[in-house]
mmCIF file of C-alpha atoms in Angstrom:
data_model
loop_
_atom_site.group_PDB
_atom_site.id
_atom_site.type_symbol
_atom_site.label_atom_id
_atom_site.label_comp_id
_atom_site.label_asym_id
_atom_site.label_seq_id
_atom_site.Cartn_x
_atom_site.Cartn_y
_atom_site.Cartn_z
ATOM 1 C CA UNK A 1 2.305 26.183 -6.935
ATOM 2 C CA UNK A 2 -1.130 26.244 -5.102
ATOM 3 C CA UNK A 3 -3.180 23.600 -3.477
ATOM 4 C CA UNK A 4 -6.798 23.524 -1.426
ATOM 5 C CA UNK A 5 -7.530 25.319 1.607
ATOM 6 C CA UNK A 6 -8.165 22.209 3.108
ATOM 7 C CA UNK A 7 -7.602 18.461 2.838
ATOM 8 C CA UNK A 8 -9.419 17.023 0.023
ATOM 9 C CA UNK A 9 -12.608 14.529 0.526
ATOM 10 C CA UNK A 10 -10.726 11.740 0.281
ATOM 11 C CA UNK A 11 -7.764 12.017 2.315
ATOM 12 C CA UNK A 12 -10.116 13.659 5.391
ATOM 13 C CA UNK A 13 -11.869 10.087 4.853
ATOM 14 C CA UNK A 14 -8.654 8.281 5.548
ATOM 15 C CA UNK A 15 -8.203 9.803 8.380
ATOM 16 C CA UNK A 16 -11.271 8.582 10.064
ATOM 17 C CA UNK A 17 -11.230 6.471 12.586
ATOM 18 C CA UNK A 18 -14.103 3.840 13.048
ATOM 19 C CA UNK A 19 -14.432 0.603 15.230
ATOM 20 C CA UNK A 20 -15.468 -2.663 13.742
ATOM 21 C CA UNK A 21 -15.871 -6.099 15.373
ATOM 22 C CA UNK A 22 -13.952 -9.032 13.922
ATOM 23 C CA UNK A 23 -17.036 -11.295 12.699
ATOM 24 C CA UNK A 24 -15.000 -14.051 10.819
ATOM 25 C CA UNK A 25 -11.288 -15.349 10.931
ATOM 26 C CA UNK A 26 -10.672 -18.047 8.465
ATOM 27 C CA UNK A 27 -7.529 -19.646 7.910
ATOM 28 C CA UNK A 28 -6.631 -19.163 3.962
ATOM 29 C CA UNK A 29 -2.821 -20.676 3.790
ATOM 30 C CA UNK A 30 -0.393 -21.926 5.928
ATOM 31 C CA UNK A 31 0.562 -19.158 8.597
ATOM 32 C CA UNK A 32 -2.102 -16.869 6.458
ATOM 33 C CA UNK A 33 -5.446 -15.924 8.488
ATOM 34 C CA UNK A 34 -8.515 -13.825 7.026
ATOM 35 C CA UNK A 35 -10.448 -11.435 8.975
ATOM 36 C CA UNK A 36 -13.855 -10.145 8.441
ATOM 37 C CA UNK A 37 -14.859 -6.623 9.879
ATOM 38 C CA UNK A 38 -18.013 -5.126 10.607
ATOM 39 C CA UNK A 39 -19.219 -2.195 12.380
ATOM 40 C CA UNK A 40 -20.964 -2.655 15.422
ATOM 41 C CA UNK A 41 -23.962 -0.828 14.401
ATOM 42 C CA UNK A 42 -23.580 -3.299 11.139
ATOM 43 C CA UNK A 43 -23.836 0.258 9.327
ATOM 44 C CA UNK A 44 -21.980 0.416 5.702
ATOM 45 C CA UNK A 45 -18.124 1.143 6.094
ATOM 46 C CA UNK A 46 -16.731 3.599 3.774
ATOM 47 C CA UNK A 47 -16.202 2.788 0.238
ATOM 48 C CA UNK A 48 -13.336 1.638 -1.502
ATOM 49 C CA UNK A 49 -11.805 0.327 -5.228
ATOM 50 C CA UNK A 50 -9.135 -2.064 -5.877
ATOM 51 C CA UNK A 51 -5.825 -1.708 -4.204
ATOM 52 C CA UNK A 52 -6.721 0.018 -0.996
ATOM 53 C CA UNK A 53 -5.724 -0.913 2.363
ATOM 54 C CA UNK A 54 -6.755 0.105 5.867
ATOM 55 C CA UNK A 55 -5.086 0.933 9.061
ATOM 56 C CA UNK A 56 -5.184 -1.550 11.470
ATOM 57 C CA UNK A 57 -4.990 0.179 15.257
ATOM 58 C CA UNK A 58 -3.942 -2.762 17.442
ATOM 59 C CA UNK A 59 -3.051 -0.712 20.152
ATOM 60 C CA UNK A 60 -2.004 2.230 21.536
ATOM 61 C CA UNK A 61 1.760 2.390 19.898
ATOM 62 C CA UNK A 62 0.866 -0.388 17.254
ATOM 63 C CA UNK A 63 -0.723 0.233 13.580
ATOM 64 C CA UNK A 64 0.090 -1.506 10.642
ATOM 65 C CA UNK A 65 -1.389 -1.144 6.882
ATOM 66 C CA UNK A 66 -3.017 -4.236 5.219
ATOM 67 C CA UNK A 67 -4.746 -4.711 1.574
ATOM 68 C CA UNK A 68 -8.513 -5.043 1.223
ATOM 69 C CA UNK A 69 -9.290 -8.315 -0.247
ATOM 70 C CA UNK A 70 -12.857 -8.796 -0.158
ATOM 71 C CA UNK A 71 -15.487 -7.523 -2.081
ATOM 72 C CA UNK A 72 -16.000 -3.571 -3.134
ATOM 73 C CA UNK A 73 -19.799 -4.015 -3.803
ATOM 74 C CA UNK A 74 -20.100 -5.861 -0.158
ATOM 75 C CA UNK A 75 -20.024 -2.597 2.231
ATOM 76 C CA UNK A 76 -20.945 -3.996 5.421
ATOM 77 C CA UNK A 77 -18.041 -5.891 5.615
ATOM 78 C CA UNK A 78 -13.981 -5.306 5.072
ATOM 79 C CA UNK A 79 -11.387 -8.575 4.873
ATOM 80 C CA UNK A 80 -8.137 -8.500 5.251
ATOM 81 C CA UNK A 81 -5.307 -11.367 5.306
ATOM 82 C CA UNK A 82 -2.344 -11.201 7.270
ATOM 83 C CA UNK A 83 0.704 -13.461 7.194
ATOM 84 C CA UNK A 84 2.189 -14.247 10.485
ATOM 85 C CA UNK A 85 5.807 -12.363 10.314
ATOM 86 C CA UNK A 86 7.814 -14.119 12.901
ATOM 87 C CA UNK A 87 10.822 -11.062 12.176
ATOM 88 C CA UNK A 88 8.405 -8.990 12.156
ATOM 89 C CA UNK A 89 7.665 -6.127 14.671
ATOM 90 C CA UNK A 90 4.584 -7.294 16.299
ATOM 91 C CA UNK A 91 2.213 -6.511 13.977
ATOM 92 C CA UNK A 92 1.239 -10.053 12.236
ATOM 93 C CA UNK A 93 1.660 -11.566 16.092
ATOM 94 C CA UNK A 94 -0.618 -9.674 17.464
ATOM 95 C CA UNK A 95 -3.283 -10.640 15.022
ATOM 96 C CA UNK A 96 -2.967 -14.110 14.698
ATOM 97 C CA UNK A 97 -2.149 -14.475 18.050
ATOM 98 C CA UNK A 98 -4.256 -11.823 19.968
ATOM 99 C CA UNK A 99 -7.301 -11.160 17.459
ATOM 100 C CA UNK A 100 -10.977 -13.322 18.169
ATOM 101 C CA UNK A 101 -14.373 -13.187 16.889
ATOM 102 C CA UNK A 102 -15.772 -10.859 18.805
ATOM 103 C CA UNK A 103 -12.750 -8.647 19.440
ATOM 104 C CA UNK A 104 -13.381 -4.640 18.474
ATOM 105 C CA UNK A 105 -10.499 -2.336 17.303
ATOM 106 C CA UNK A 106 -10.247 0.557 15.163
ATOM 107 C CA UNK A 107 -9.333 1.179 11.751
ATOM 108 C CA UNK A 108 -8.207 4.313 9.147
ATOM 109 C CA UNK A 109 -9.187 4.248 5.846
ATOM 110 C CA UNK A 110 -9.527 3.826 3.034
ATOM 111 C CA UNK A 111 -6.621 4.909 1.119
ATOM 112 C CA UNK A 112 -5.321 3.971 -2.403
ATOM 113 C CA UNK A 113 -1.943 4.756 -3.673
ATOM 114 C CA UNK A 114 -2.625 1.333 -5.956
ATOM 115 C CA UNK A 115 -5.565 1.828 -7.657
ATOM 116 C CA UNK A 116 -6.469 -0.310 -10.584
ATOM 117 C CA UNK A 117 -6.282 2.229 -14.215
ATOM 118 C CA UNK A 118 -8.720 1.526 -17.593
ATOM 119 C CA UNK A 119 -7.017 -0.447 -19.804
ATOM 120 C CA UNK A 120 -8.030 -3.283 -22.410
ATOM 121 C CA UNK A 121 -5.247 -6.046 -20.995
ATOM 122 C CA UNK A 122 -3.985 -6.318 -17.468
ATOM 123 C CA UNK A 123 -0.745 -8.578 -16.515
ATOM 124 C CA UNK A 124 -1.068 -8.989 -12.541
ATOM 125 C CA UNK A 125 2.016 -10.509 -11.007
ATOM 126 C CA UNK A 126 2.478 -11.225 -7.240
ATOM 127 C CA UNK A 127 4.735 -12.628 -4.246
ATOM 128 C CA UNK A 128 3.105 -14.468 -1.159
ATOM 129 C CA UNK A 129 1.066 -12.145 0.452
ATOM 130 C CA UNK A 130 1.376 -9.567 -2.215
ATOM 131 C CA UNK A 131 -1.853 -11.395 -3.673
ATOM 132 C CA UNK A 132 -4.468 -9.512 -1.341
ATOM 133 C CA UNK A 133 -4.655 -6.319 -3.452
ATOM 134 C CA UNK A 134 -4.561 -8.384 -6.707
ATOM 135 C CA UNK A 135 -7.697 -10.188 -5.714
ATOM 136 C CA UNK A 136 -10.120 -7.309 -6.174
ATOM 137 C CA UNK A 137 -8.487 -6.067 -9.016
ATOM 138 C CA UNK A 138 -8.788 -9.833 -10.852
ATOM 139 C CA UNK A 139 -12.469 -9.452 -9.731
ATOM 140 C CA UNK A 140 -12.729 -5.536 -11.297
ATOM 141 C CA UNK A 141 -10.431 -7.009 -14.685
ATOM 142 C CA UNK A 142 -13.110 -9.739 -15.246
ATOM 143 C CA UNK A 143 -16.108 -7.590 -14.381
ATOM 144 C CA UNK A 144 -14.943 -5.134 -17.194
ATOM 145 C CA UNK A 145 -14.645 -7.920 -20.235
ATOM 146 C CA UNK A 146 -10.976 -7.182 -20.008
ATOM 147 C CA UNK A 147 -8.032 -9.592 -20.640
ATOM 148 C CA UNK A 148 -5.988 -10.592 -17.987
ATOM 149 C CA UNK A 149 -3.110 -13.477 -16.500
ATOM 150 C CA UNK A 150 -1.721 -13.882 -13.358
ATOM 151 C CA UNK A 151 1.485 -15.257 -12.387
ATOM 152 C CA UNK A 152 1.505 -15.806 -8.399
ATOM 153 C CA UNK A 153 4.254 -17.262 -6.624
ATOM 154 C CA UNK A 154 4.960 -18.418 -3.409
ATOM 155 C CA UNK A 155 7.391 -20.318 -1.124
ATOM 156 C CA UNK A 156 5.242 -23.739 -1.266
ATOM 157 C CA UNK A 157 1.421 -24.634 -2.105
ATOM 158 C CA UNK A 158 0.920 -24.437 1.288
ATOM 159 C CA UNK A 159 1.806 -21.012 1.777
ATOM 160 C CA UNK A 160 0.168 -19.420 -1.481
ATOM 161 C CA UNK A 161 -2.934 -17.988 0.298
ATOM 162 C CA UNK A 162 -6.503 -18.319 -1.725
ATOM 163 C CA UNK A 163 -5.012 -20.524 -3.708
ATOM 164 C CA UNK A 164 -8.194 -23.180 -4.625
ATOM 165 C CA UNK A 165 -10.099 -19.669 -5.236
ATOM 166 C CA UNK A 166 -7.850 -18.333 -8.164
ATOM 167 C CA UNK A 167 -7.660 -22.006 -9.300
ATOM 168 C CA UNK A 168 -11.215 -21.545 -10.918
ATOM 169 C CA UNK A 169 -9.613 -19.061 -13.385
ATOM 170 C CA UNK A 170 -7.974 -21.961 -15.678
ATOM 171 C CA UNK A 171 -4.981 -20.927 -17.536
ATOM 172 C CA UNK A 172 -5.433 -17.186 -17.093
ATOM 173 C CA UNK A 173 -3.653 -18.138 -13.544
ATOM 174 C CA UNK A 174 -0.077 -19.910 -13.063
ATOM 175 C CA UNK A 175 0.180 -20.609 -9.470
ATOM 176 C CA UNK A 176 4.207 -21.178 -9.037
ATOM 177 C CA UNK A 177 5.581 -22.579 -5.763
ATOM 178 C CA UNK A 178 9.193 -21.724 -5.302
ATOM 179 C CA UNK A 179 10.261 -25.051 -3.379
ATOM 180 C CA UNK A 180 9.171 -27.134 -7.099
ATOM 181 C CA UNK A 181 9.381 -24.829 -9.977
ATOM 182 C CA UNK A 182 11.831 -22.817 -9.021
ATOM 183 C CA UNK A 183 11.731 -18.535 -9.416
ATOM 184 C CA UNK A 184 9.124 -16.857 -11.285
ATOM 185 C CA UNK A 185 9.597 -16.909 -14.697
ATOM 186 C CA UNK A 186 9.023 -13.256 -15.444
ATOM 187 C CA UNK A 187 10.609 -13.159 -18.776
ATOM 188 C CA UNK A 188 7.550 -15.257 -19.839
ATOM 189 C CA UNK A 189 4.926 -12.678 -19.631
ATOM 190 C CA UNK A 190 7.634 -9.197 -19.436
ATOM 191 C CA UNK A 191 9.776 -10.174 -21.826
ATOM 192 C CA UNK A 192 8.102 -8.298 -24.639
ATOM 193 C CA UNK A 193 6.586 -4.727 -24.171
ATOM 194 C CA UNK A 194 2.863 -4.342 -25.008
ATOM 195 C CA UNK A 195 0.692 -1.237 -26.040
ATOM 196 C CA UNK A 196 -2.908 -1.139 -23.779
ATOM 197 C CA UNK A 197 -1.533 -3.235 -20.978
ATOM 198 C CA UNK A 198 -1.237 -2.326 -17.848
ATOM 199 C CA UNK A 199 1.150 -4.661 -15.208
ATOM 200 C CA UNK A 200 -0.150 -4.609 -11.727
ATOM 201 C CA UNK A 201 2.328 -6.222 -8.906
ATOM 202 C CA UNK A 202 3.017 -6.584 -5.340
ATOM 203 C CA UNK A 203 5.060 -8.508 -3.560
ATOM 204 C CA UNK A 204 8.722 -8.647 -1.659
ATOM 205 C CA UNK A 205 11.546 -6.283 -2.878
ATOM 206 C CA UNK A 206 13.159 -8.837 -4.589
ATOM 207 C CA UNK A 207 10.468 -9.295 -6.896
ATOM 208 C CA UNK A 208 9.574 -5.755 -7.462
ATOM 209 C CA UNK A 209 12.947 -4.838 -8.429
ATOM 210 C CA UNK A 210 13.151 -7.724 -11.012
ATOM 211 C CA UNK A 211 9.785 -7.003 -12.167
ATOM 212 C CA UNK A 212 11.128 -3.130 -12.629
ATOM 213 C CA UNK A 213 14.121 -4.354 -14.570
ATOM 214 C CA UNK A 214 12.023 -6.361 -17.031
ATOM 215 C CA UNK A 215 9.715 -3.485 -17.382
ATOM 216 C CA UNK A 216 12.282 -0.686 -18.630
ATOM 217 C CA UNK A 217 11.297 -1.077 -22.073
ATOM 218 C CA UNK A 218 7.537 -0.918 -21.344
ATOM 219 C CA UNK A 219 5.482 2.674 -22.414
ATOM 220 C CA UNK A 220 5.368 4.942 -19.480
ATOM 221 C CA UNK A 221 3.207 4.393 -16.521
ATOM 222 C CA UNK A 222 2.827 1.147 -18.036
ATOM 223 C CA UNK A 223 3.640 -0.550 -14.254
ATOM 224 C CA UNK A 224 2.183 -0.299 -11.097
ATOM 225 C CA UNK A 225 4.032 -1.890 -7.922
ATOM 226 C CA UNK A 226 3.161 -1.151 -4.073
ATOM 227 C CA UNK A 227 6.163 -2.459 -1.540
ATOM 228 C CA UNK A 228 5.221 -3.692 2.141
ATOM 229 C CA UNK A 229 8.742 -1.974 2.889
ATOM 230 C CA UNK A 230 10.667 0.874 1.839
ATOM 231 C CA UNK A 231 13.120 0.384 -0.655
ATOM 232 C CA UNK A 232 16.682 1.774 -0.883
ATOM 233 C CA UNK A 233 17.132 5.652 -1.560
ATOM 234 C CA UNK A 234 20.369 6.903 -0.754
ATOM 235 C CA UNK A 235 21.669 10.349 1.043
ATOM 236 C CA UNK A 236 19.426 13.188 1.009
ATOM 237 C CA UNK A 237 20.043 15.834 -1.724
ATOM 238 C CA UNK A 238 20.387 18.665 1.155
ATOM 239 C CA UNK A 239 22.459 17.501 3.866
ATOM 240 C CA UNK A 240 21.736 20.756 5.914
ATOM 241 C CA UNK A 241 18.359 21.454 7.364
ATOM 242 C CA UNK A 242 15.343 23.832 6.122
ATOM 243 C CA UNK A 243 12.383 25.449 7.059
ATOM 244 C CA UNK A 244 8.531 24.144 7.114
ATOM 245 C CA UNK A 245 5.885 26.700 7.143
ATOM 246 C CA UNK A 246 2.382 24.859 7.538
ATOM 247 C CA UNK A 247 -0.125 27.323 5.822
ATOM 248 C CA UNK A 248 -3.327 26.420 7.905
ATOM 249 C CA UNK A 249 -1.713 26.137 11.206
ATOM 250 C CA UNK A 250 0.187 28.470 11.472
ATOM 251 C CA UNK A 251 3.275 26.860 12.664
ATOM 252 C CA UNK A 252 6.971 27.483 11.242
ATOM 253 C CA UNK A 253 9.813 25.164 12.072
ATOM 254 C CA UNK A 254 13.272 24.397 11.504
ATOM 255 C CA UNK A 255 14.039 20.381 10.672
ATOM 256 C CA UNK A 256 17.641 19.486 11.547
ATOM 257 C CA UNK A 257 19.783 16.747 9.343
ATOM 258 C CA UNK A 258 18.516 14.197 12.071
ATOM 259 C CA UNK A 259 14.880 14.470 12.460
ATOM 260 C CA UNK A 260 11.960 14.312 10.002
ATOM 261 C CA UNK A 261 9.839 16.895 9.294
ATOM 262 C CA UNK A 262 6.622 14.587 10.911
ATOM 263 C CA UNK A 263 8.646 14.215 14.312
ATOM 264 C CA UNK A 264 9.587 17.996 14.019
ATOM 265 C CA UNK A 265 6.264 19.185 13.308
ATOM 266 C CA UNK A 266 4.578 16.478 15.993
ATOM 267 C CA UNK A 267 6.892 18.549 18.565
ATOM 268 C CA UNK A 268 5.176 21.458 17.365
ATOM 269 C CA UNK A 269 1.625 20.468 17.670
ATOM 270 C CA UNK A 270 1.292 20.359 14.011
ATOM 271 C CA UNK A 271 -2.345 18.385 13.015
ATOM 272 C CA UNK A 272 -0.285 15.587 11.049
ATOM 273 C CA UNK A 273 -1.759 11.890 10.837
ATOM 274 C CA UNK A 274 0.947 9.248 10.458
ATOM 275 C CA UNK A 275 1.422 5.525 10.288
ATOM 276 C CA UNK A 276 4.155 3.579 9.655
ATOM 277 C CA UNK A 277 6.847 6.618 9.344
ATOM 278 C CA UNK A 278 8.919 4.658 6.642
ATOM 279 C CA UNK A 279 6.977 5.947 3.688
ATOM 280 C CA UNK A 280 5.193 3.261 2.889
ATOM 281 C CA UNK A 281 1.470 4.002 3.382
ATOM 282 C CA UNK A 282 0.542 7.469 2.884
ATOM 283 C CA UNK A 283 -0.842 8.895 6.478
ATOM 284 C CA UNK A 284 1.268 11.326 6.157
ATOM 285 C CA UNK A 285 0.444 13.313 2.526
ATOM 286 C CA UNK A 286 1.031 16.481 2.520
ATOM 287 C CA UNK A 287 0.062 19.155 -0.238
ATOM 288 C CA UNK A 288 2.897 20.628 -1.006
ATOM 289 C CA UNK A 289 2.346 24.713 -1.865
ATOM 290 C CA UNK A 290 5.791 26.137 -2.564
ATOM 291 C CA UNK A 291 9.336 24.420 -2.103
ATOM 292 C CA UNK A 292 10.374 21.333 -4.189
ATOM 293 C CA UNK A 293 10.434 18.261 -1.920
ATOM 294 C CA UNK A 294 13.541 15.942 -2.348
ATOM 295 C CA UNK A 295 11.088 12.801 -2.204
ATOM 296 C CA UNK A 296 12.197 9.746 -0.223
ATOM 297 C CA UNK A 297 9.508 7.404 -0.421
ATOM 298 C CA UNK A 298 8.786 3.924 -1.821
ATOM 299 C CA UNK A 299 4.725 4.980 -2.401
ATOM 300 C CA UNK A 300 4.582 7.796 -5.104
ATOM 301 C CA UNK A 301 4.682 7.183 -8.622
ATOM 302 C CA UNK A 302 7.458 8.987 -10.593
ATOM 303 C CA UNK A 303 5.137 11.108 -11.897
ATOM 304 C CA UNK A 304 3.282 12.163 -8.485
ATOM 305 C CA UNK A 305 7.021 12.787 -7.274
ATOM 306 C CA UNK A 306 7.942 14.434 -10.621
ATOM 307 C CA UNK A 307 5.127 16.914 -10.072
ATOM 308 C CA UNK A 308 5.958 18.380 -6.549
ATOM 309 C CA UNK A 309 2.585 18.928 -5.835
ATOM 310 C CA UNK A 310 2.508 16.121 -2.467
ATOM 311 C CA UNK A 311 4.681 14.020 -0.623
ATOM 312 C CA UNK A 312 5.071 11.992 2.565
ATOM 313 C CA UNK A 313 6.464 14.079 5.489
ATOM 314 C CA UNK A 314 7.370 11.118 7.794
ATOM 315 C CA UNK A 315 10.432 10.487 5.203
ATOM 316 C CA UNK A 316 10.822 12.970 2.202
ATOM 317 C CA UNK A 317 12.884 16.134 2.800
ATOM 318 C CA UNK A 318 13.537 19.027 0.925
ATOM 319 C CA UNK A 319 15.685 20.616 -2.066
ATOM 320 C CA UNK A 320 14.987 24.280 -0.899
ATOM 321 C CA UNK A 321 15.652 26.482 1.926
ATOM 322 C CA UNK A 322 12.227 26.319 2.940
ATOM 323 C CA UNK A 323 8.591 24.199 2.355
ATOM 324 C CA UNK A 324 5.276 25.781 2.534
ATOM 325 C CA UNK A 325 2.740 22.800 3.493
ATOM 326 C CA UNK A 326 -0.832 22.748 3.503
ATOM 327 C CA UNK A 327 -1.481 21.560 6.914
#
């Protein structure tokens, strides 16, 4: 197996880091609040497509990963929407309770592990929060002359952030509060397997899983799912530890049973980005050049993992004696 020389355009893009002001903060739902970003300068931000997220820097030892929900077409501006987390670790406080107008902090990104593929007919399902990267993608859907629903559920009305917004949509849209209808009723639009459509959905782990269940009888690749948090994965294959060999840095290292390879290779001096070491966002691809990695995220696809070809070093381990990495 052989990769690039060097990271590819886009992932050296993600890596960027760029300030931008908060302009706007709106609040779109109970315990929901929208910020707009701009660079100082007011200079375009980097382009992006349905399904990407940025890096929020908050401080020095605090960075968390949030959808872009705005417009593509609109590059002078990014907008996010957080929901305040009270079990959280810090991340949602900090932004509703920390983040003005006015404030500057820095960002990553874009990156898209979710992006939005052709297809004819698009079934969008999503959990609370999990609406942000649906929005664009609605947008992109309609844009294209393509059909479409959405089912979008929430804990209460209240809660169900830009709500009045995918009202205007008529019946493509069922907007389902938990606390009066009850659980989603996926069996409504899963139930039957369809050729040309594509399902799109985000949300909480309880809903991904029973959207996954409903979907084993769709055609491959048919569904697309991006989880806020990892999901359950087991033992490692290789209980011992292995070798990493990074290609462009020259660096070789042993990682024990009890570290990952990011912390190992960190130690080492190793040029590796990272985020939210859980393998949930994707900092951390890696391109993988030799070795079969005994993947441990909740971000590739099955057929990105089936491949061998990446995978996300703050997590993901490996099946041989020894990985060659392009880094």
């Amino acid at each position: 197996m052989t990769g690039p020389a060097a990271p590819n355009a886009a992932r050296a893009a993600a890596e960027q880091e760029l300030p931008v002001v908060v302009v706007a903060r709106e609040s779109v739902a109970e315990d929901v609040v929208a910020l707009t970003l701009r660079r100082p300068d007011g200079a375009d931000l980097p382009a992006w497509t349905p399904g990407a997220h940025v890096d929020l820097v908050l401080d020095e030892h605090l960075e968390r990963q949030y959808s872009l929900c705005g417009d593509p077409e609109q590059r002078d501006t990014w907008r996010v929407a957080v929901l305040r987390e009270p079990d959280g670790r810090g991340g949602s406080a900090r932004v509703h309770d920390g983040l003005a107008v006015g404030d500057t902090l820095v960002v990553r990104g874009p990156r898209n592990h979710f992006g939005l593929g052709p297809a004819p007919r698009y079934v969008f399902v999503a959990g609370g929060i999990g609406i942000t990267p649906i929005l664009p993608m609605i947008a992109a859907a309609q844009a294209l002359g393509a059909e479409w629903t959405l089912l979008y559920g929430g804990r209460r009305s209240a809660s169900m952030a830009f709500r009045e917004q995918l009202a205007e949509h008529g019946d493509r849209v069922r907007l389902w509060p938990q606390d009066s209808l009850g659980l989603l009723p996926l069996d409504d639009v899963l139930g039957t397997p369809q050729d040309g459509t594509l399902i799109y959905c985000c949300g909480p782990e309880p809903l991904l899983r029973a959207v996954e269940e409903r979907c084993a009888g769709w055609p491959h690749g048919a569904l697309h799912v991006e989880r806020f948090a990892p999901k359950e994965v087991g033992e490692p294959v290789r209980a011992a530890g292995f070798r990493v060999v990074c290609s462009r840095a020259g660096i070789e290292v042993v990682v024990p049973p009890e570290r990952s390879i990011l912390e190992v290779l960190e130690d080492a001096g190793a040029p590796v980005p990272s985020s939210c070491r859980e393998g949930t966002c994707g900092t951390c691809e890696a391109d993988v050049l030799a070795g079969r990695p005994d993947h441990r995220d909740s971000l590739l696809t099955d057929d990105e993992q089936d491949s061998g070809e990446i995978m996300l070093i703050c997590v993901s381990r490996s099946l041989d004696d020894e990985l060659v990495l392009d880094i």
